[in-house]
Short mmCIF file of C-alpha atoms in Angstrom, two decimals:
data_model
loop_
_atom_site.label_atom_id
_atom_site.label_comp_id
_atom_site.label_asym_id
_atom_site.label_seq_id
_atom_site.Cartn_x
_atom_site.Cartn_y
_atom_site.Cartn_z
CA MET A 1 116.21 248.97 204.81
CA GLN A 2 115.15 247.96 208.34
CA VAL A 3 113.04 244.96 209.35
CA TYR A 4 110.91 244.54 212.49
CA LEU A 5 108.95 241.67 214.03
CA VAL A 6 105.45 243.00 214.73
CA GLY A 7 101.95 242.18 215.92
CA GLY A 8 100.81 238.88 217.33
CA ALA A 9 104.24 237.26 217.37
CA VAL A 10 105.55 240.00 219.66
CA ARG A 11 102.41 240.02 221.79
CA ASP A 12 102.38 236.27 222.38
CA ALA A 13 106.12 236.10 223.00
CA LEU A 14 105.80 238.76 225.70
CA LEU A 15 102.92 236.81 227.22
CA GLY A 16 105.04 233.66 227.27
CA LEU A 17 102.75 231.92 224.79
CA PRO A 18 103.82 229.83 221.79
CA VAL A 19 104.32 231.95 218.68
CA GLN A 20 102.43 230.43 215.75
CA ASP A 21 103.16 232.84 212.90
CA ARG A 22 105.67 235.63 212.52
CA ASP A 23 104.89 238.83 210.61
CA TRP A 24 107.51 241.38 209.61
CA VAL A 25 107.40 245.05 208.64
CA VAL A 26 109.99 246.41 206.24
CA VAL A 27 110.87 250.12 206.46
CA GLY A 28 112.79 251.98 203.78
CA ALA A 29 111.99 249.62 200.90
CA SER A 30 109.78 249.58 197.82
CA PRO A 31 107.87 246.70 196.20
CA ALA A 32 110.59 246.57 193.54
CA ASP A 33 113.21 245.99 196.24
CA LEU A 34 111.40 242.91 197.57
CA LEU A 35 110.60 241.56 194.12
CA ALA A 36 114.29 241.81 193.27
CA GLN A 37 115.01 239.65 196.32
CA GLY A 38 112.69 236.91 195.02
CA PHE A 39 109.73 237.67 197.29
CA THR A 40 106.22 236.77 196.08
CA PRO A 41 103.51 239.47 196.28
CA VAL A 42 100.29 238.27 197.97
CA GLY A 43 98.57 241.40 199.28
CA LYS A 44 95.43 242.48 197.43
CA ASP A 45 94.81 245.79 199.20
CA PHE A 46 98.32 246.59 200.43
CA PRO A 47 101.87 245.39 199.70
CA VAL A 48 102.55 242.08 201.45
CA PHE A 49 105.16 239.60 200.26
CA LEU A 50 106.11 236.02 201.08
CA HIS A 51 109.76 235.22 201.77
CA PRO A 52 111.04 232.81 199.08
CA HIS A 53 112.37 230.30 201.63
CA THR A 54 110.63 230.80 204.99
CA HIS A 55 107.30 231.81 203.39
CA GLU A 56 106.75 234.26 206.25
CA GLU A 57 104.91 237.51 205.50
CA TYR A 58 106.84 240.73 205.01
CA ALA A 59 104.73 243.88 204.68
CA LEU A 60 105.97 247.29 203.65
CA ALA A 61 105.35 249.97 206.27
CA ARG A 62 102.14 251.73 205.28
CA LEU A 63 99.65 254.48 206.08
CA GLU A 64 95.88 254.35 205.73
CA ARG A 65 93.48 257.19 205.01
CA LYS A 66 89.71 256.88 205.48
CA THR A 67 87.84 257.60 202.23
CA ALA A 68 84.39 256.03 202.73
CA PRO A 69 82.33 254.19 205.39
CA GLY A 70 82.98 250.55 206.18
CA TYR A 71 85.82 248.08 205.86
CA HIS A 72 86.84 248.83 202.26
CA GLY A 73 86.79 252.61 202.59
CA PHE A 74 90.57 253.15 202.83
CA ALA A 75 93.36 254.51 200.69
CA ILE A 76 96.67 252.75 201.32
CA HIS A 77 100.04 254.47 201.03
CA ALA A 78 103.22 252.38 201.20
CA ALA A 79 106.54 253.99 200.40
CA PRO A 80 110.15 253.96 201.63
CA ASP A 81 109.55 257.18 203.58
CA VAL A 82 106.80 255.68 205.80
CA THR A 83 108.20 255.18 209.30
CA LEU A 84 107.67 252.31 211.70
CA GLU A 85 105.95 254.66 214.15
CA GLU A 86 103.48 255.69 211.45
CA ASP A 87 102.80 252.05 210.64
CA LEU A 88 102.23 251.13 214.30
CA ALA A 89 99.89 254.11 214.78
CA ARG A 90 97.38 252.69 212.26
CA ARG A 91 96.98 249.39 214.13
CA ASP A 92 93.94 248.45 216.19
CA ILE A 93 94.89 247.84 219.84
CA THR A 94 98.04 248.60 221.76
CA ILE A 95 99.03 245.00 222.44
CA ASN A 96 99.19 244.50 218.65
CA SER A 97 101.21 247.69 218.11
CA ILE A 98 104.56 246.56 219.50
CA ALA A 99 107.61 245.89 217.33
CA VAL A 100 111.04 244.37 217.85
CA HIS A 101 114.23 245.22 215.95
CA ALA A 102 115.30 242.26 213.80
CA ASP A 103 118.78 241.23 212.75
CA VAL A 104 119.01 241.12 208.96
CA SER A 105 121.43 238.80 207.21
CA SER A 106 121.89 237.43 203.69
CA VAL A 107 120.91 233.81 203.11
CA ARG A 108 121.29 232.36 199.58
CA GLY A 109 121.19 235.85 198.11
CA GLN A 110 117.99 236.97 199.90
CA PHE A 111 117.83 238.98 203.06
CA HIS A 112 116.61 237.06 206.09
CA ALA A 113 115.27 238.57 209.32
CA GLU A 114 115.63 236.97 212.74
CA VAL A 115 115.21 237.94 216.39
CA SER A 116 117.62 235.83 218.42
CA THR A 117 117.33 237.68 221.74
CA PRO A 118 114.82 236.07 224.19
CA ALA A 119 111.60 238.01 224.68
CA GLN A 120 112.28 238.66 228.37
CA ASP A 121 115.42 240.60 227.36
CA TRP A 122 113.95 242.74 224.58
CA GLN A 123 113.26 245.75 226.79
CA GLN A 124 116.67 245.77 228.46
CA ALA A 125 118.45 245.25 225.15
CA GLY A 126 116.67 248.24 223.63
CA LEU A 127 115.03 246.14 220.91
CA LEU A 128 111.42 246.90 221.83
CA ILE A 129 109.58 249.70 220.01
CA ASP A 130 106.36 250.40 221.92
CA PRO A 131 105.10 253.97 221.34
CA HIS A 132 101.55 253.21 222.53
CA GLY A 133 102.21 251.37 225.78
CA GLY A 134 101.30 247.91 224.58
CA ALA A 135 103.66 246.13 226.95
CA GLN A 136 102.15 248.00 229.87
CA ASP A 137 98.64 247.03 228.74
CA LEU A 138 99.76 243.40 228.45
CA ALA A 139 100.86 243.52 232.08
CA ALA A 140 97.58 245.21 233.05
CA HIS A 141 95.52 242.70 231.02
CA LEU A 142 93.89 245.52 229.07
CA LEU A 143 92.49 245.74 225.53
CA ARG A 144 92.88 249.40 224.57
CA HIS A 145 92.69 251.08 221.17
CA VAL A 146 95.77 252.80 219.78
CA GLY A 147 94.17 256.08 218.75
CA PRO A 148 91.29 257.87 216.99
CA ALA A 149 91.90 255.94 213.74
CA PHE A 150 90.36 252.91 215.46
CA ALA A 151 86.93 254.40 214.77
CA GLU A 152 87.54 254.34 211.03
CA ASP A 153 87.34 250.55 210.69
CA PRO A 154 84.27 248.72 212.10
CA VAL A 155 86.04 245.34 211.81
CA ARG A 156 88.05 246.43 214.82
CA ILE A 157 84.94 246.13 216.99
CA LEU A 158 84.85 242.44 216.10
CA ARG A 159 88.58 242.06 216.65
CA VAL A 160 88.45 243.50 220.16
CA ALA A 161 85.57 241.16 220.96
CA ARG A 162 87.53 238.23 219.56
CA PHE A 163 90.59 239.06 221.62
CA ALA A 164 88.36 239.22 224.71
CA ALA A 165 87.34 235.62 223.94
CA ARG A 166 90.98 234.60 223.50
CA TYR A 167 92.37 236.30 226.59
CA SER A 168 89.56 235.76 229.05
CA HIS A 169 91.43 237.53 231.85
CA PHE A 170 91.72 240.75 229.80
CA SER A 171 89.17 243.54 230.03
CA VAL A 172 88.22 246.19 227.48
CA ALA A 173 89.45 249.65 228.47
CA PRO A 174 86.54 251.96 229.36
CA GLU A 175 87.53 254.50 226.72
CA THR A 176 87.68 251.76 224.07
CA ALA A 177 84.30 250.39 225.10
CA GLU A 178 82.83 253.89 224.82
CA LEU A 179 84.38 254.43 221.40
CA MET A 180 82.92 251.13 220.20
CA ARG A 181 79.47 252.20 221.41
CA GLN A 182 79.82 255.48 219.53
CA MET A 183 80.86 253.66 216.36
CA VAL A 184 77.77 251.45 216.51
CA ALA A 185 75.54 254.43 217.23
CA HIS A 186 76.98 256.25 214.19
CA GLY A 187 76.17 253.29 211.94
CA GLU A 188 79.70 252.03 211.27
CA ALA A 189 78.73 248.44 212.12
CA ASP A 190 76.04 248.59 209.43
CA HIS A 191 78.75 248.83 206.78
CA LEU A 192 80.49 245.58 207.71
CA VAL A 193 80.66 243.11 204.84
CA ALA A 194 79.33 239.61 205.44
CA GLU A 195 82.61 237.83 204.71
CA ARG A 196 84.52 239.79 207.33
CA VAL A 197 81.77 239.40 209.92
CA TRP A 198 81.75 235.63 209.46
CA GLN A 199 85.54 235.45 209.41
CA GLU A 200 85.81 237.20 212.77
CA LEU A 201 82.85 235.34 214.29
CA ALA A 202 84.30 232.01 213.23
CA LYS A 203 87.64 232.86 214.81
CA GLY A 204 85.91 234.06 217.97
CA LEU A 205 83.85 230.89 218.20
CA MET A 206 87.07 228.88 218.24
CA GLU A 207 88.63 230.84 221.10
CA PRO A 208 88.87 229.40 224.65
CA GLN A 209 85.89 231.40 226.01
CA PRO A 210 83.73 232.38 223.04
CA SER A 211 80.94 233.80 225.21
CA ARG A 212 83.14 236.81 225.97
CA MET A 213 83.09 237.80 222.30
CA PHE A 214 79.32 238.08 222.39
CA ALA A 215 79.37 239.83 225.77
CA VAL A 216 81.61 242.56 224.31
CA LEU A 217 79.50 242.86 221.15
CA ARG A 218 76.32 243.05 223.19
CA ALA A 219 77.75 245.68 225.54
CA CYS A 220 78.53 248.07 222.66
CA GLY A 221 75.29 247.40 220.78
CA ALA A 222 76.94 245.63 217.85
CA LEU A 223 75.26 242.28 218.55
CA ALA A 224 71.83 243.78 218.00
CA ARG A 225 73.00 245.08 214.61
CA LEU A 226 74.83 241.96 213.46
CA LEU A 227 72.89 239.10 215.11
CA PRO A 228 69.52 240.44 216.28
CA GLU A 229 68.17 236.88 216.41
CA LEU A 230 70.74 236.09 219.10
CA ASP A 231 70.62 239.43 220.89
CA ARG A 232 66.91 239.13 221.68
CA LEU A 233 67.44 235.94 223.71
CA TRP A 234 68.65 237.82 226.79
CA GLY A 235 65.81 238.40 229.23
CA VAL A 236 63.73 235.52 227.80
CA ALA A 237 62.81 233.18 230.66
CA GLN A 238 62.91 229.37 230.57
CA ARG A 239 61.49 226.83 232.99
CA ALA A 240 63.63 226.89 236.13
CA ASP A 241 63.21 223.13 236.70
CA TYR A 242 64.98 222.39 233.40
CA HIS A 243 67.05 225.58 233.23
CA PRO A 244 68.21 226.81 236.65
CA GLU A 245 69.99 229.69 234.89
CA ILE A 246 66.53 230.75 233.58
CA ASP A 247 67.71 233.39 231.08
CA THR A 248 67.92 232.00 227.52
CA GLY A 249 70.80 234.24 226.49
CA VAL A 250 72.80 233.13 229.50
CA HIS A 251 72.03 229.51 228.64
CA VAL A 252 73.22 229.82 225.04
CA MET A 253 76.50 231.35 226.21
CA MET A 254 76.96 228.52 228.71
CA VAL A 255 76.36 226.02 225.89
CA LEU A 256 78.89 227.83 223.72
CA ASP A 257 81.55 227.79 226.43
CA MET A 258 80.85 224.11 227.01
CA SER A 259 81.57 223.48 223.32
CA ALA A 260 84.95 225.15 223.80
CA ARG A 261 85.59 223.12 226.93
CA LEU A 262 84.90 219.93 224.95
CA HIS A 263 87.17 221.12 222.09
CA ALA A 264 84.33 220.99 219.58
CA PRO A 265 85.00 221.88 215.92
CA LEU A 266 83.57 225.04 214.36
CA PRO A 267 80.33 223.50 212.95
CA VAL A 268 79.42 222.23 216.44
CA ARG A 269 80.13 225.61 218.04
CA PHE A 270 78.02 227.43 215.46
CA ALA A 271 75.22 224.91 216.00
CA CYS A 272 75.39 225.61 219.72
CA LEU A 273 75.10 229.32 219.01
CA GLY A 274 71.96 228.94 216.94
CA HIS A 275 70.12 225.99 218.47
CA ASP A 276 67.67 228.03 220.58
CA LEU A 277 67.07 231.12 218.45
CA GLY A 278 63.36 230.30 218.29
CA LYS A 279 62.96 230.98 222.00
CA GLY A 280 63.36 234.65 221.19
CA ASN A 281 59.93 234.81 219.56
CA THR A 282 57.99 232.36 221.72
CA PRO A 283 54.41 233.62 222.21
CA ALA A 284 54.22 235.49 225.52
CA ASP A 285 51.17 233.58 226.71
CA ILE A 286 53.04 230.23 226.91
CA LEU A 287 56.25 231.46 228.58
CA PRO A 288 58.36 230.18 230.26
CA ARG A 289 57.65 227.12 228.11
CA HIS A 290 58.91 227.16 224.54
CA LEU A 291 56.75 224.71 222.62
CA GLY A 292 57.75 224.54 218.97
CA HIS A 293 60.94 226.52 219.40
CA GLU A 294 62.88 223.93 217.43
CA GLY A 295 61.14 224.72 214.16
CA ARG A 296 61.24 228.44 214.81
CA SER A 297 64.98 228.19 215.48
CA ALA A 298 65.54 226.47 212.13
CA GLN A 299 63.48 229.14 210.36
CA LEU A 300 65.52 231.95 211.93
CA LEU A 301 68.81 230.26 211.07
CA LYS A 302 68.12 230.27 207.33
CA PRO A 303 68.18 234.06 206.75
CA LEU A 304 70.98 234.47 209.32
CA CYS A 305 73.17 232.00 207.43
CA GLU A 306 72.33 233.63 204.11
CA ARG A 307 73.09 237.08 205.47
CA LEU A 308 76.50 236.08 206.83
CA ARG A 309 77.27 233.59 204.04
CA VAL A 310 77.92 230.84 206.56
CA PRO A 311 79.67 227.77 205.07
CA LEU A 312 77.41 224.88 204.10
CA GLU A 313 78.84 222.45 206.66
CA CYS A 314 78.04 224.86 209.49
CA ARG A 315 74.59 225.63 208.10
CA ALA A 316 73.62 221.97 207.76
CA LEU A 317 74.64 221.01 211.28
CA ALA A 318 73.06 224.11 212.81
CA ASP A 319 69.76 223.40 211.06
CA LEU A 320 69.80 219.75 212.14
CA THR A 321 70.67 220.66 215.74
CA ALA A 322 67.93 223.26 215.92
CA ARG A 323 65.30 220.82 214.64
CA GLU A 324 66.34 217.66 216.46
CA HIS A 325 68.03 218.60 219.76
CA SER A 326 64.91 218.06 221.85
CA ASN A 327 64.37 214.66 220.24
CA ILE A 328 68.00 213.73 220.93
CA HIS A 329 67.53 214.69 224.58
CA ARG A 330 64.45 212.38 224.76
CA SER A 331 66.11 209.52 222.90
CA LEU A 332 66.42 207.30 225.99
CA GLU A 333 62.64 207.15 226.06
CA LEU A 334 62.23 206.06 222.41
CA ASN A 335 61.53 202.54 221.17
CA ALA A 336 63.45 200.93 218.31
CA ALA A 337 61.10 202.14 215.58
CA ALA A 338 61.21 205.73 216.85
CA LEU A 339 65.00 205.58 217.13
CA MET A 340 65.17 204.39 213.52
CA ARG A 341 63.02 207.32 212.43
CA LEU A 342 65.33 209.68 214.30
CA LEU A 343 68.38 208.25 212.51
CA GLU A 344 66.59 208.60 209.17
CA ARG A 345 65.63 212.23 209.78
CA CYS A 346 69.25 212.97 210.68
CA ASP A 347 70.54 211.02 207.64
CA ALA A 348 72.86 209.36 210.15
CA LEU A 349 73.72 206.32 208.05
CA ARG A 350 74.99 208.42 205.16
CA GLN A 351 76.42 211.21 207.34
CA PRO A 352 77.79 209.46 210.47
CA THR A 353 80.38 212.17 211.19
CA ARG A 354 77.75 214.89 211.06
CA PHE A 355 75.52 212.80 213.33
CA ALA A 356 78.38 212.47 215.83
CA HIS A 357 78.77 216.26 215.73
CA LEU A 358 75.04 216.64 216.31
CA LEU A 359 75.29 214.49 219.43
CA LEU A 360 78.24 216.54 220.69
CA ALA A 361 76.24 219.75 220.20
CA CYS A 362 73.36 218.21 222.15
CA GLU A 363 75.68 217.24 224.99
CA CYS A 364 76.90 220.84 225.10
CA ASP A 365 73.27 221.96 225.28
CA ALA A 366 72.46 219.60 228.14
CA ARG A 367 75.59 220.45 230.12
CA GLY A 368 75.44 224.17 229.37
CA ARG A 369 73.09 224.79 232.28
CA LEU A 370 73.61 226.00 235.79
CA GLY A 371 74.74 223.06 237.94
CA PHE A 372 74.90 220.56 235.03
CA ASP A 373 78.38 221.25 233.67
CA ALA A 374 79.76 217.96 235.05
CA ALA A 375 76.60 215.90 234.43
CA ALA A 376 76.63 212.74 232.36
CA TYR A 377 74.91 212.73 228.97
CA PRO A 378 74.12 209.06 228.27
CA GLN A 379 72.09 209.92 225.16
CA ARG A 380 75.26 210.45 223.16
CA ALA A 381 76.72 206.99 223.79
CA HIS A 382 73.25 205.45 223.46
CA LEU A 383 72.65 206.86 219.99
CA LEU A 384 76.13 206.04 218.79
CA LYS A 385 75.45 202.44 219.83
CA VAL A 386 72.13 202.52 217.98
CA LEU A 387 73.81 203.84 214.84
CA ALA A 388 76.55 201.20 215.07
CA ALA A 389 73.88 198.48 215.28
CA THR A 390 72.22 199.65 212.07
CA GLN A 391 75.58 199.85 210.31
CA GLN A 392 76.17 196.15 211.03
CA VAL A 393 73.11 195.08 209.03
CA ASP A 394 74.16 193.29 205.84
CA THR A 395 72.02 195.28 203.41
CA LYS A 396 73.57 193.65 200.35
CA LYS A 397 72.61 190.19 201.56
CA ILE A 398 69.06 191.27 202.38
CA ALA A 399 68.65 192.96 198.99
CA THR A 400 69.95 189.90 197.13
CA GLN A 401 67.60 187.57 198.98
CA ALA A 402 64.62 189.85 198.43
CA MET A 403 65.28 190.26 194.72
CA THR A 404 65.47 186.49 194.18
CA THR A 405 61.81 186.39 195.19
CA GLY A 406 60.93 189.14 192.72
CA ALA A 407 60.48 191.82 195.38
CA SER A 408 60.15 195.41 194.19
CA GLY A 409 62.58 198.15 195.16
CA ILE A 410 60.10 199.40 197.73
CA LYS A 411 59.86 195.96 199.31
CA VAL A 412 63.64 195.64 199.39
CA GLY A 413 63.85 198.96 201.22
CA GLU A 414 61.20 197.84 203.69
CA ALA A 415 63.09 194.60 204.37
CA ILE A 416 66.33 196.48 205.02
CA ARG A 417 64.59 198.93 207.32
CA ALA A 418 62.90 196.11 209.25
CA ALA A 419 66.27 194.42 209.73
CA ARG A 420 67.73 197.65 211.06
CA VAL A 421 64.86 198.11 213.51
CA THR A 422 65.42 194.54 214.72
CA ALA A 423 69.13 195.31 215.16
CA VAL A 424 68.30 198.40 217.19
CA GLN A 425 65.91 196.37 219.37
CA ALA A 426 68.65 193.84 220.08
CA ALA A 427 71.24 196.53 220.80
CA THR A 428 69.02 198.39 223.24
CA ALA A 429 67.38 195.43 224.95
CA THR A 430 69.94 195.35 227.74
CA ILE A 431 69.91 199.11 228.42
CA ALA A 432 68.42 199.98 231.78
CA PRO A 433 65.49 202.44 231.91
CA PRO A 434 66.67 206.05 232.15
CA SER A 435 67.11 207.45 235.64
CA ALA A 436 65.45 210.60 236.86
CA SER A 437 68.72 212.52 236.63
CA SER A 438 69.33 211.52 233.02
CA MET A 439 65.77 212.51 232.14
CA LEU A 440 66.22 216.04 233.45
CA THR A 441 67.34 217.36 230.07
CA PRO A 442 66.37 220.70 228.57
CA HIS A 443 63.16 219.73 226.78
CA VAL A 444 61.08 222.88 226.41
#
């Protein structure tokens, strides 16, 4: 039995990055061997086991054979006679196909694998197993597929795009880019299951430069197959006075990268991705204006979210951002009553965290424009102050006083609302009128 450190742990160690999780491949063993050592089986489609003490993943070396289109169309073979080289050959890209010899010892009756040699010494010590030139591609900042088997799994298109978003200084090898285009042309992307598409998209959205994921998907044609609502935004003009970048697709990518720059959570990043989808079907006779795009964006988001089975938290914020972002941008112009209506539409009093996320998405939208990346966005602080003012209203006291006079439930609600409007008036009375620069937000 031999054990090797593989995949992302090796890649990141060679790049000098922190290693988050360690994965191991076991050669020359059977499932019964690991079960006898107290390991817990966790793999559904192939034999993966958790170490009883470290809880790290140990996978038996395996082979894959394509049996049908799509992600699930594989037959898995794991046996003691499968070699490490055969296991590495089935992996996606070369920088993920590097292994390191591990030292195996016995700890409390179970074998334990460890690599004690520093990463910079692996090559010299003869510990590195790199049959596909992954270390060389790391040095060249290149994302390159391992071999022809790459074309058998369409999820790998998404993974390459995701790695492009993670390592923004890496480029996709020309031969890999061409293979991805061929895979899309042959319909492989059409067989992707929704769960895997969303899983990879969600990971890509959380990378340091998420726009690169969509650039790679667009270049190979996969974006048009997976997210046609987003793909059609490129080439759609916007008003240059509000959007110096002009192109809507370019704008959405700038907004998305701004969300990464501001360390936004996933729901905010997904909201940024979908906030302007309606601009893709703006009537040609009103371009470059986009009147009513907010409602059209919300309508387009519904089937997209159903198709990809997007989590409810992401759906709700994306819908709210699509419908209300223009109103948020104009909020400095609104009086107290209009501000109260805005809070009510956003359900801000019951969902203050979601409302804060909405404001962050709107800031990303405003700053995701050419020349505005460092601009202030006073609307965010303004509306948080407005919400705080309404939260200070003693609704219990108002309700008790109203009910002592025999007021109906409707009247009690009206009294509470009136008190909140008064609180908003008081909170905003000292705010100076918005300046010309703060008004230059992306309306329509």
